[in-house]
Coordinates of C-alpha atoms and ligand atoms in Angstrom, one line a residue:
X7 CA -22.4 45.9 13.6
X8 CA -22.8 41.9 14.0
X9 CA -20.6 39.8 12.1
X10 CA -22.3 37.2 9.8
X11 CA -22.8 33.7 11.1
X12 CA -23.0 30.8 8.2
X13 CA -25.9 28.8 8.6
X14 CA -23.2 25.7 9.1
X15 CA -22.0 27.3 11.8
X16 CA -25.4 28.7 13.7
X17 CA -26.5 24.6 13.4
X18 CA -22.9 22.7 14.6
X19 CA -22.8 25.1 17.5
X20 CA -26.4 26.1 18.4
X21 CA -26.2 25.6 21.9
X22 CA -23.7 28.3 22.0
X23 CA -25.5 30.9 20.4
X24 CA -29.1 30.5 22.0
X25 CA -29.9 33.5 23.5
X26 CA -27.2 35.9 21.4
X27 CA -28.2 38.0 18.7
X28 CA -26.7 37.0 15.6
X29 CA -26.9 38.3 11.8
X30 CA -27.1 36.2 9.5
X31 CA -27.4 36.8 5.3
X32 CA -29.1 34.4 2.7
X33 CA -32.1 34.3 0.5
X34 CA -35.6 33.8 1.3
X35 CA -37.0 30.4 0.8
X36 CA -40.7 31.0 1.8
X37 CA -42.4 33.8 4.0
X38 CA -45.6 33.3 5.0
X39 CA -47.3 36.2 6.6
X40 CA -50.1 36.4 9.4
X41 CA -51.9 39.5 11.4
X42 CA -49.1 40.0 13.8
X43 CA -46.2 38.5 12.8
X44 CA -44.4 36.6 10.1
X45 CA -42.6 33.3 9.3
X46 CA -39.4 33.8 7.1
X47 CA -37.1 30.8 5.8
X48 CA -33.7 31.4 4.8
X49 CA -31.0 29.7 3.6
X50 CA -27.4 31.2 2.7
X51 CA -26.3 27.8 1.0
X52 CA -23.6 26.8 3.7
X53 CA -25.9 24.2 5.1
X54 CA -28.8 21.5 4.5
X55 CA -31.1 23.1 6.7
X56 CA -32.6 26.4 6.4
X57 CA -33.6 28.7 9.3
X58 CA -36.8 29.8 10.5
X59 CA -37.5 33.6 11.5
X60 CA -39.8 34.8 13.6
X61 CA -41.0 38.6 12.6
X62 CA -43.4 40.3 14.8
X63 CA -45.4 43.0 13.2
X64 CA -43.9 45.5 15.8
X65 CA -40.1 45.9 14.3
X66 CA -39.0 48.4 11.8
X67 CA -39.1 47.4 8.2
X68 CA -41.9 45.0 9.1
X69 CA -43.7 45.5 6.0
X70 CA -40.8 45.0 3.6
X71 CA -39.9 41.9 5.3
X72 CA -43.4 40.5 5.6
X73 CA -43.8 41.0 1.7
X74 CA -40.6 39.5 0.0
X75 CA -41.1 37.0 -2.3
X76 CA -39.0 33.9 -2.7
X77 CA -35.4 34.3 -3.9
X78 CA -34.7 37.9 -2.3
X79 CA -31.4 38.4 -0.7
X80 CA -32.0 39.5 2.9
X81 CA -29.9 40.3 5.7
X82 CA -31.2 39.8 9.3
X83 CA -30.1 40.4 12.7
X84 CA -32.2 38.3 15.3
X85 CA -31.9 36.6 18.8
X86 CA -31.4 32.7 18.9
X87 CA -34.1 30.9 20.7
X88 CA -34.8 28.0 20.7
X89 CA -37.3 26.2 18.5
X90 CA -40.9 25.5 19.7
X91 CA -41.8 23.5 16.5
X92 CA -40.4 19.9 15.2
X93 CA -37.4 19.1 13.5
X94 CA -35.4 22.4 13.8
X95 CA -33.1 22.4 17.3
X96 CA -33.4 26.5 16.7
X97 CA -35.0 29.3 15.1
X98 CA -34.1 33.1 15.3
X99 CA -36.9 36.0 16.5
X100 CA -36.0 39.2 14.2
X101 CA -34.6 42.3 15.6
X102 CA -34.2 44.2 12.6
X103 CA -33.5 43.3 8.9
X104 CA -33.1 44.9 5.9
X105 CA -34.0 43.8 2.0
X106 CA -30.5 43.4 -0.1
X107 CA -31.7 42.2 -3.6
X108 CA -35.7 42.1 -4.6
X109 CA -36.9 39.6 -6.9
X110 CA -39.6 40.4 -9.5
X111 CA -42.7 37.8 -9.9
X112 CA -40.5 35.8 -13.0
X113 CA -38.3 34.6 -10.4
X114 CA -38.4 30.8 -11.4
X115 CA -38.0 29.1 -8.4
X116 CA -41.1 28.8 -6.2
X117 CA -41.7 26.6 -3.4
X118 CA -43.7 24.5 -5.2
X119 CA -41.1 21.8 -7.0
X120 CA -39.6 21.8 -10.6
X121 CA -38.1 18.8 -12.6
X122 CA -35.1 18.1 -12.9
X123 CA -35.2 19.1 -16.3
X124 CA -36.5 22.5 -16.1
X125 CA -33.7 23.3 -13.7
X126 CA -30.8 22.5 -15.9
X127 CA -32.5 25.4 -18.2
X128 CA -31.7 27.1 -15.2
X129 CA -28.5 25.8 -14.2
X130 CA -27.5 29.8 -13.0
X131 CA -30.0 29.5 -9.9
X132 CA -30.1 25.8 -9.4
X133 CA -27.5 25.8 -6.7
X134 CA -30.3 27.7 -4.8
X135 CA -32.6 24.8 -4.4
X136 CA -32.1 21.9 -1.2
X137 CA -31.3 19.8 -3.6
X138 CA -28.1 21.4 -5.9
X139 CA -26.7 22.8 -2.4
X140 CA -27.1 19.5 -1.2
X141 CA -25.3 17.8 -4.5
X142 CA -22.8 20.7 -4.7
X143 CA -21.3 20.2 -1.3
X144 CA -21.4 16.5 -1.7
X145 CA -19.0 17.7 -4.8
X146 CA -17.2 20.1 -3.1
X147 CA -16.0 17.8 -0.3
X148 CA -15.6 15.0 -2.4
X149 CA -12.7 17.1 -4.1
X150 CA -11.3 17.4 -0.4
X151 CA -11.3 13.8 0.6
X152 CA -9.2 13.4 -2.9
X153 CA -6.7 16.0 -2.3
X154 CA -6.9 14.7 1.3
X155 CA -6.3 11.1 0.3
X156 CA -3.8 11.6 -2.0
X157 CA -1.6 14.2 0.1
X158 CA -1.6 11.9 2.7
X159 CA -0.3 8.6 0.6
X160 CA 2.5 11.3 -0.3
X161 CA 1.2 11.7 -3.9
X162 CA 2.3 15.5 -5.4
X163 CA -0.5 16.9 -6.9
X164 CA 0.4 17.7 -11.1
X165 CA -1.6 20.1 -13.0
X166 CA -1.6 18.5 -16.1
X167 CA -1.8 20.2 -19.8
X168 CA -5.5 21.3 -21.3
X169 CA -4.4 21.6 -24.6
X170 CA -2.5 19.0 -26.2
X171 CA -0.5 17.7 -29.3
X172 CA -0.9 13.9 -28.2
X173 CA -4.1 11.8 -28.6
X174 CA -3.7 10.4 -24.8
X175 CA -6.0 7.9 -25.5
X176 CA -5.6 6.8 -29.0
X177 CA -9.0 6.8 -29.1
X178 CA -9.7 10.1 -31.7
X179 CA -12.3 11.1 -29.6
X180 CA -10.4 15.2 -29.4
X181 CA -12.0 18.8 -29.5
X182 CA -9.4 20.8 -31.7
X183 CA -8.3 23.8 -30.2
X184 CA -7.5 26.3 -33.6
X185 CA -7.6 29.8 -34.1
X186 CA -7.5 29.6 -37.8
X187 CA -10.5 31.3 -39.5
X188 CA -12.8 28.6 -40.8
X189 CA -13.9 30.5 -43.4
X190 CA -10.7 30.6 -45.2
X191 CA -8.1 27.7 -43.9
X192 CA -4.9 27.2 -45.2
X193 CA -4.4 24.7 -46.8
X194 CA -0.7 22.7 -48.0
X195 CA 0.3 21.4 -51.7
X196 CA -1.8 18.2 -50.7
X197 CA -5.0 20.1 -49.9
X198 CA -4.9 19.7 -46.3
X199 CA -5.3 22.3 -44.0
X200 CA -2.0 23.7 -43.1
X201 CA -2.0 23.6 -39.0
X202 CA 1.8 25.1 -39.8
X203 CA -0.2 28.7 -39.9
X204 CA -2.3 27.5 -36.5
X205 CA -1.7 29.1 -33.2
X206 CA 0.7 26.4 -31.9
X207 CA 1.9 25.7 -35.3
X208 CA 0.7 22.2 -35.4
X209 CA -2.7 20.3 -34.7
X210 CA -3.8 20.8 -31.4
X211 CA -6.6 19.7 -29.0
X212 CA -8.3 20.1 -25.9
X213 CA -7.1 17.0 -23.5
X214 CA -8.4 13.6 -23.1
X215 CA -6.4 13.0 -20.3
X216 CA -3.7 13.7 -18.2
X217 CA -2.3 10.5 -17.6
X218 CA 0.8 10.4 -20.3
X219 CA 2.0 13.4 -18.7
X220 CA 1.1 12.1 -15.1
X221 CA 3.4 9.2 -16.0
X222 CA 6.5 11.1 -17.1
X223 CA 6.0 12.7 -13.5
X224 CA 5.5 9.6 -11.5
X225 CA 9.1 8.5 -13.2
X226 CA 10.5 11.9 -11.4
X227 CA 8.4 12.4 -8.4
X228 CA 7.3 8.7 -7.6
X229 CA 4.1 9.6 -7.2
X230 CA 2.0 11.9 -8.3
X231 CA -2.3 12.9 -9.1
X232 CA -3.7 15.0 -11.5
X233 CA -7.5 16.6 -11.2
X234 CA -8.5 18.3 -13.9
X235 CA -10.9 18.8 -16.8
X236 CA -11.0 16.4 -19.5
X237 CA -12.8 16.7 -22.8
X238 CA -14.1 13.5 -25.0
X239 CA -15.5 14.5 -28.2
X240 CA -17.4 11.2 -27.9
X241 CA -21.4 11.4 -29.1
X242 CA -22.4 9.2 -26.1
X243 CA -25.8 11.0 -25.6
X244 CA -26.1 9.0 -21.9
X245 CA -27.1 10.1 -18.4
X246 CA -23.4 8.9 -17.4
X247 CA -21.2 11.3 -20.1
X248 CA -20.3 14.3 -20.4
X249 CA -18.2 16.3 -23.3
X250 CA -16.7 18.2 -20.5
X251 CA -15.8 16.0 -17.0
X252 CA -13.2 16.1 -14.1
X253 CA -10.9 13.0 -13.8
X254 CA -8.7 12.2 -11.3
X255 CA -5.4 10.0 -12.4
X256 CA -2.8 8.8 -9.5
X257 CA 0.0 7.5 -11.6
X258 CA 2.8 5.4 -9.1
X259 CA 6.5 4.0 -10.2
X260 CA 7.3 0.8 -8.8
X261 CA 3.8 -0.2 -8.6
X262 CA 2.2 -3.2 -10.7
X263 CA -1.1 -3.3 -11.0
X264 CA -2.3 -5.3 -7.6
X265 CA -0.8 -1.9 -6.1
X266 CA -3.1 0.6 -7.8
X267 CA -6.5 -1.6 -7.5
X268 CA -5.8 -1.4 -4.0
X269 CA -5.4 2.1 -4.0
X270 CA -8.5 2.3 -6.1
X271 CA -10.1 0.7 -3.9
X272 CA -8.9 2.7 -0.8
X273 CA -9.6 5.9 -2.8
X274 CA -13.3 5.1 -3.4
X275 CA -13.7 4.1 0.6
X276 CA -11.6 7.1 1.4
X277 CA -14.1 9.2 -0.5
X278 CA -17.2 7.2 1.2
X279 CA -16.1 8.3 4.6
X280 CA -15.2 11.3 4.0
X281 CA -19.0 12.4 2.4
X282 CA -20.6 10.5 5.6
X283 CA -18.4 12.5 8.0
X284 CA -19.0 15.7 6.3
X285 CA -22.0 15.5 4.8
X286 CA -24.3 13.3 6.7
X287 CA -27.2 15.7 6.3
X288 CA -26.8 16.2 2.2
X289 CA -26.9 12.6 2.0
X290 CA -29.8 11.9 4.2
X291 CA -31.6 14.3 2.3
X292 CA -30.6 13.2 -1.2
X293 CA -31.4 9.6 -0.6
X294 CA -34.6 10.3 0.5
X295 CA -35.7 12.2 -2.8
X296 CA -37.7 10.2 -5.3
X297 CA -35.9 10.9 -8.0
X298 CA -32.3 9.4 -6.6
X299 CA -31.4 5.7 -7.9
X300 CA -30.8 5.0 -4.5
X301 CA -32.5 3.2 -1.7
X302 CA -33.0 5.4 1.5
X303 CA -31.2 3.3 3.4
X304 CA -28.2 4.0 0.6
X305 CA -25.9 5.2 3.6
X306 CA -26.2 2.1 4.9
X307 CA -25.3 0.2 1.4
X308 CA -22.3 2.5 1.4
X309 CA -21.1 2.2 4.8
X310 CA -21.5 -1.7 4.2
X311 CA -18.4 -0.5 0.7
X312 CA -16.6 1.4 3.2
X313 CA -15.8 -1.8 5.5
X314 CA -15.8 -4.0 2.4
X315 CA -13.1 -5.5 0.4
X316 CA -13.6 -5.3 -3.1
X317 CA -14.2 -8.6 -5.0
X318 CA -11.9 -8.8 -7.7
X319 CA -12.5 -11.2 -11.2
X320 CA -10.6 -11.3 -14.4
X321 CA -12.1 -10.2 -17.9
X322 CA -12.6 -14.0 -18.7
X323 CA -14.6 -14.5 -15.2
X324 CA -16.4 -12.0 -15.7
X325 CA -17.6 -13.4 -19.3
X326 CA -18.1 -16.5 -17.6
X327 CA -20.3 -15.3 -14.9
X328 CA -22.1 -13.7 -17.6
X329 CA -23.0 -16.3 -19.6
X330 CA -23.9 -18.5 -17.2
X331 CA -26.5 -15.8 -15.7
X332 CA -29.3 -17.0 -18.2
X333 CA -29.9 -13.0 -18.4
X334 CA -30.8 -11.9 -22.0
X335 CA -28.5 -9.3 -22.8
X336 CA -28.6 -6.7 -26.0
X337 CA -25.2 -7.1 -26.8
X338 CA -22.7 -10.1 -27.5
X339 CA -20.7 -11.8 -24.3
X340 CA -18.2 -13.8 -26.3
X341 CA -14.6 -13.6 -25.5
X342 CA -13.2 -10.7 -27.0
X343 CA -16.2 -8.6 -27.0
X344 CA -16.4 -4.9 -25.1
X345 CA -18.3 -5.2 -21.9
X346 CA -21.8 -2.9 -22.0
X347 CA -23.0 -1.5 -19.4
X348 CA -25.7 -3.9 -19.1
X349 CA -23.0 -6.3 -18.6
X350 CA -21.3 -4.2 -16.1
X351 CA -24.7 -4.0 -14.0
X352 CA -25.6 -7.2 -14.3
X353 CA -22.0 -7.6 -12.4
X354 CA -22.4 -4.8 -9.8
X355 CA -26.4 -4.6 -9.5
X356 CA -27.4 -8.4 -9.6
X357 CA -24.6 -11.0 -9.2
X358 CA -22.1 -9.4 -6.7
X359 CA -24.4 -6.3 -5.3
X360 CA -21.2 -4.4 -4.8
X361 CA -18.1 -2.7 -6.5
X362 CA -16.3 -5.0 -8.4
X363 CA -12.6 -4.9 -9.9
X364 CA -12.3 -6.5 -13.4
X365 CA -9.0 -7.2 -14.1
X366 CA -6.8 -8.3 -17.6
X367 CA -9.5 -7.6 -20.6
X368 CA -8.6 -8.5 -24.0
X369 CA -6.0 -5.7 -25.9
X370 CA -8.3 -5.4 -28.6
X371 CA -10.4 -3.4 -25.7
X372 CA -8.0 -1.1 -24.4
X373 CA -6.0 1.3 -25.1
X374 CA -2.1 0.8 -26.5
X375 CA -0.5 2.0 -23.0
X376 CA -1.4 -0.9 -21.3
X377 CA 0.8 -3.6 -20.2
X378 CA 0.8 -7.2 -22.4
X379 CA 0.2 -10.2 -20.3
X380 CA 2.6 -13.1 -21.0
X381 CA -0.7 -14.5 -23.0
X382 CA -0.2 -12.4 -25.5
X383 CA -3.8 -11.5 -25.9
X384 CA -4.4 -9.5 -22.9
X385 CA -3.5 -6.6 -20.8
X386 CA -3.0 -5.7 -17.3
X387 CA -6.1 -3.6 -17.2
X388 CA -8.6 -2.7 -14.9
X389 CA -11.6 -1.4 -14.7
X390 CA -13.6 -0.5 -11.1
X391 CA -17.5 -1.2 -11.9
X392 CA -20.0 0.0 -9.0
X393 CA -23.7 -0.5 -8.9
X394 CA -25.8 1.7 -10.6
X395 CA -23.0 3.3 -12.5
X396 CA -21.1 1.2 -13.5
X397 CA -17.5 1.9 -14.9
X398 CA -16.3 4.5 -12.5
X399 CA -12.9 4.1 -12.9
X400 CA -10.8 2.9 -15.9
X401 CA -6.7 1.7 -15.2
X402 CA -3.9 -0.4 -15.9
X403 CA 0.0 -1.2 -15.7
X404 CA 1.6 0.7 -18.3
X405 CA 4.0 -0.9 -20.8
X406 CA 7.2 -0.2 -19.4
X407 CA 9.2 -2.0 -22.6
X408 CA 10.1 0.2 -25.4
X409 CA 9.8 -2.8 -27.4
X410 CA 6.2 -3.5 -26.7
X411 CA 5.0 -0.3 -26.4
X412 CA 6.1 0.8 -30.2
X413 CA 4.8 -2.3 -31.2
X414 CA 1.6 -2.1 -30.2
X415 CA 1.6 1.4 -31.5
X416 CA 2.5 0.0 -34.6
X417 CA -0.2 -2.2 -34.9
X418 CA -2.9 -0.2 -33.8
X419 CA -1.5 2.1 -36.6
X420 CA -0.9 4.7 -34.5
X421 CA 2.0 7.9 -35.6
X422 CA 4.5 7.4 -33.1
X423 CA 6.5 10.8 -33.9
X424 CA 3.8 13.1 -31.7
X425 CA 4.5 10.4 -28.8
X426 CA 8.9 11.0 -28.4
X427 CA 8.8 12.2 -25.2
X428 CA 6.6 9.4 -23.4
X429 CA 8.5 7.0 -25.6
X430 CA 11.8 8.1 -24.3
X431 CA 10.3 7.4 -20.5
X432 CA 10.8 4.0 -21.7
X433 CA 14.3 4.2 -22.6
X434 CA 15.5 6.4 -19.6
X435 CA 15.5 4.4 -16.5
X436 CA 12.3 2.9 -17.2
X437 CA 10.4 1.2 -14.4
X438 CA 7.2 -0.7 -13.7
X439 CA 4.6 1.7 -13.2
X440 CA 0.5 2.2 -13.0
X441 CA -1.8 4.2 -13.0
X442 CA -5.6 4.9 -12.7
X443 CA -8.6 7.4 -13.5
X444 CA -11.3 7.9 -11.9
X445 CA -14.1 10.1 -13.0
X446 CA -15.6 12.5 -10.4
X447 CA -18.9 13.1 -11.9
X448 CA -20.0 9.5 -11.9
X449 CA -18.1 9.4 -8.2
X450 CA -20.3 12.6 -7.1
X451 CA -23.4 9.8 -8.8
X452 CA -22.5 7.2 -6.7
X453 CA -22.7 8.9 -3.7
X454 CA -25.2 11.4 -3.6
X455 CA -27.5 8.6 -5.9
X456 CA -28.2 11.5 -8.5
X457 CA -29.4 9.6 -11.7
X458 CA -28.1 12.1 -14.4
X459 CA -24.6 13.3 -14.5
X460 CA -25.7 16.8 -16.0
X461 CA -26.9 17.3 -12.3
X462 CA -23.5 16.6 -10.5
X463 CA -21.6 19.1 -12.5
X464 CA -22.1 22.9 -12.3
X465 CA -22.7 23.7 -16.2
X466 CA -22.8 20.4 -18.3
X467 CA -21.3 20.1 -21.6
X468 CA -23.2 17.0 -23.6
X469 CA -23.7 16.8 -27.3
X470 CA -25.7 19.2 -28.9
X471 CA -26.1 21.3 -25.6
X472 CA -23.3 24.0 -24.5
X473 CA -24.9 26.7 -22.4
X474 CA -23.8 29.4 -19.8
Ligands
4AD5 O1 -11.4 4.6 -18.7 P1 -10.9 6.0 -19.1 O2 -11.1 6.4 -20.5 O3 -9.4 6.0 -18.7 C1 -8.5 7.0 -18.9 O4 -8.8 8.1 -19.4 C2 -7.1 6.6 -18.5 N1 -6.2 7.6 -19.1 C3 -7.1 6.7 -17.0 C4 -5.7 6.4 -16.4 O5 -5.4 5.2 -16.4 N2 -5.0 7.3 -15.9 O6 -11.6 7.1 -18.2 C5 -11.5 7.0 -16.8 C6 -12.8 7.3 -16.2 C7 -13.9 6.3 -16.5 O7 -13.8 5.2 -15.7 C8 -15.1 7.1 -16.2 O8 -15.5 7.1 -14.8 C9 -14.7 8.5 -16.6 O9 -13.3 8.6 -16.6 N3 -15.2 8.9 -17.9 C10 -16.2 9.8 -18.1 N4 -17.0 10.4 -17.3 C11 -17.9 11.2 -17.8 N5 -18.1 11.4 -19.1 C12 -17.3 10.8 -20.0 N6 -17.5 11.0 -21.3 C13 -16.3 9.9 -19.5 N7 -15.4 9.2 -20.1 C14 -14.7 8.6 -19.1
MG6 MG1 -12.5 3.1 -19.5

């Protein structure tokens, strides 16, 4: 008995195996079947390409081979030759084979294409298509660079908390996590429900970041990253939100907020190179499909952010530089004012055609974490705006003072009593620190040039949608 060869491997070493019989096990692409032999295309999801198969009508199981339809599991021992026809560098002629898993005729994925659409219906199969093996590898390594990147700088990697009993955010935005029967909750003198009789005996929810308790670990560890799943109850119906998402969060002591923009910056290149190196093919092939937001030469545009230093601008430039533009813009551009994402395109996709770091926005637009400028108006925030996306990562200097921080707690009306512990950080040999998040999804966009971000993430999670 053979041992399987991946697809990845067959392809990176091909030389080596022409002329060596070889088994390999996937599913059937296509078969197309002729007098005296057939054509079988298989693909075992380990790599861009699929390989060809040459049948003749003379080997055993012939007729079973010949006949499968699209989708069927099949395991086939063959000898590498090399390939007569274009593109391929090899193809394999079929000793013997065998039929693992049939498909019946409702098997949804034929040759012919499907939208996008249709294929989130069937998000169970979709990794089975070119184009979710090409997208889910681009994901897959792009987790790699980031534990890559980050061991390397020395960061420990912190598995923060799911559920929580702090609003990280301050936001409100929170999926409670309860196990109280909502048909009969308890409820207190005042007519609220009693969360003393919950689970955890208090209110609970489902995280909307790790970052409070990636900063208590930072003031430990010096360093540290978290990558895990976040949840934003958030009715953003967009094609760049999700209920359900994966954010990454260095958090560094002794670092200000120059430090971690650099490190953002470094990250995002980081990431860059690494998909080129190890996924030149997926790319290729993604930027090349019509749907993708991207040019094809969009490996080009990112090598061109890989060698580039990021421009970097203040809130107040940025409002500047948008109301000088003569662009017509849906929502306000006066001081003080949230910036859109038409505003952060107009940035990234018309005036500076590149990533951009916007730096200090006014408090009133961040959250109460954030470090106070000496203004007294803004904080030491920043946000990482690339084109097409726009915000894909959202950080800042933390308020160090105990002062400040309760303070702006206060104002924001905010119950301190939940927040102690991340209080008491600031009392117990507090120290300058920063911190960022990026969020992978719209990272995984950015690269591969998908347009939707419920096609980046296995199952997606959105309003009103929840399935598998
Ligand atoms: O800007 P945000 O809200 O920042 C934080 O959560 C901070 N605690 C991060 C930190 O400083 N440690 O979110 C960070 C990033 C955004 O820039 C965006 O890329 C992504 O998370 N993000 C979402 N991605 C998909 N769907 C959503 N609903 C998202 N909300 C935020
Ligand atoms: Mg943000």
């Amino acid at each position: 008995m053979s041992k399987r060869v991946l697809l990845k491997e067959l392809f990176a070493s091909s030389s080596e195996y022409v002329g060596k019989d070889v088994l390999i096990k996937g599913w059937v692409r296509s078969v197309r079947k002729s007098k005296k032999f057939s054509f079988i295309v298989l693909n075992d999801g380990t790599d861009q390409d699929s390989i060809q198969i040459i049948a003749d009508a003379d080997i055993e199981n012939y007729e079973a081979l010949s006949t499968m339809l699209t989708g069927t599991s099949v395991s086939i021992l063959g000898k590498v030759v090399e390939s007569q026809g274009k593109g391929q560098s090899i193809e394999m002629q079929a000793v013997s084979g065998d039929v693992i898993g049939a498909v019946d005729e409702s098997y949804p994925l034929q040759k012919k294409g499907t939208s996008l659409e249709h294929l989130r219906d069937i998000a169970h199969l979709r990794s089975r298509t070119n184009l979710f093996g090409a997208v889910f590898r681009v994901r897959h390594a792009l987790a790699q660079a980031t534990h890559k990147f980050f061991n390397d700088k020395g960061f420990y990697y912190l598995n923060s908390p799911i559920v929580t009993a702090v609003d990280g955010e301050g936001a409100g935005e929170m999926f409670k996590v309860s196990t109280l029967d909502s048909e009969n909750l308890p409820k207190n003198d005042k007519g609220e429900v009693d969360y003393s009789k919950d689970y955890f005996g208090k209110d609970v929810s489902l995280c909307v970041t790790g970052q409070l308790e990636a900063e208590c670990h930072a003031l430990g560890l010096g360093a540290v990253y978290t990558f895990g799943p976040t949840f934003r109850s958030e009715n953003s119906n967009t094609k760049r939100h999700l209920a359900e998402f994966w954010m990454i969060e260095p958090e560094v002591a002794f670092a200000d907020l120059e430090d971690v923009a650099e490190l953002s910056a470094d990250y995002i290149k980081y990431m860059i190179d690494y998909a080129l190196e190890h996924c030149s093919k997926e790319l290729k092939f993604l930027h090349s499909m019509p749907f993708t937001d991207v040019e094809k030469n969009h490996v080009d545009t990112l090598i061109g952010v890989r060698d580039s230093k990021f421009k970097k601008i203040t809130y107040t430039e940025a409002i500047d530089i948008l109301n000088a533009s003569g662009e017509k813009f849906e929502f306000p551009t006066t001081w003080g004012e949230e910036l859109q994402t038409e505003h952060e395109k107009f940035l990234t996709d018309k005036h500076f055609k590149s990533p951009v770091i916007v730096t200090d926005y006014p408090k009133d637009c961040k959250a109460f974490y954030m470090k106070l400028n000496d203004d007294g108006k803004t904080v030491r925030a920043m946000d990482v705006l690339v084109p097409g996306i726009g915000e894909l990562i959202g950080g800042s200097q933390r308020e160090e003072s105990l002062e400040k921080l309760e303070k702006r707690m206060e104002e924001m009306g905010m119950e301190k009593e939940g927040y102690w512990w991340y209080l008491e950080l600031r009392k117990f040999g507090s120290v300058p620190h920063s911190g960022f998040g990026l969020g992978f999804e719209r990272a995984i966009m950015y690269i591969t040039g998908m347009s939707n971000i419920r096609d980046v993430i296995a199952f997606p999670r959105t309003p009103g949608s929840c399935d598998f």
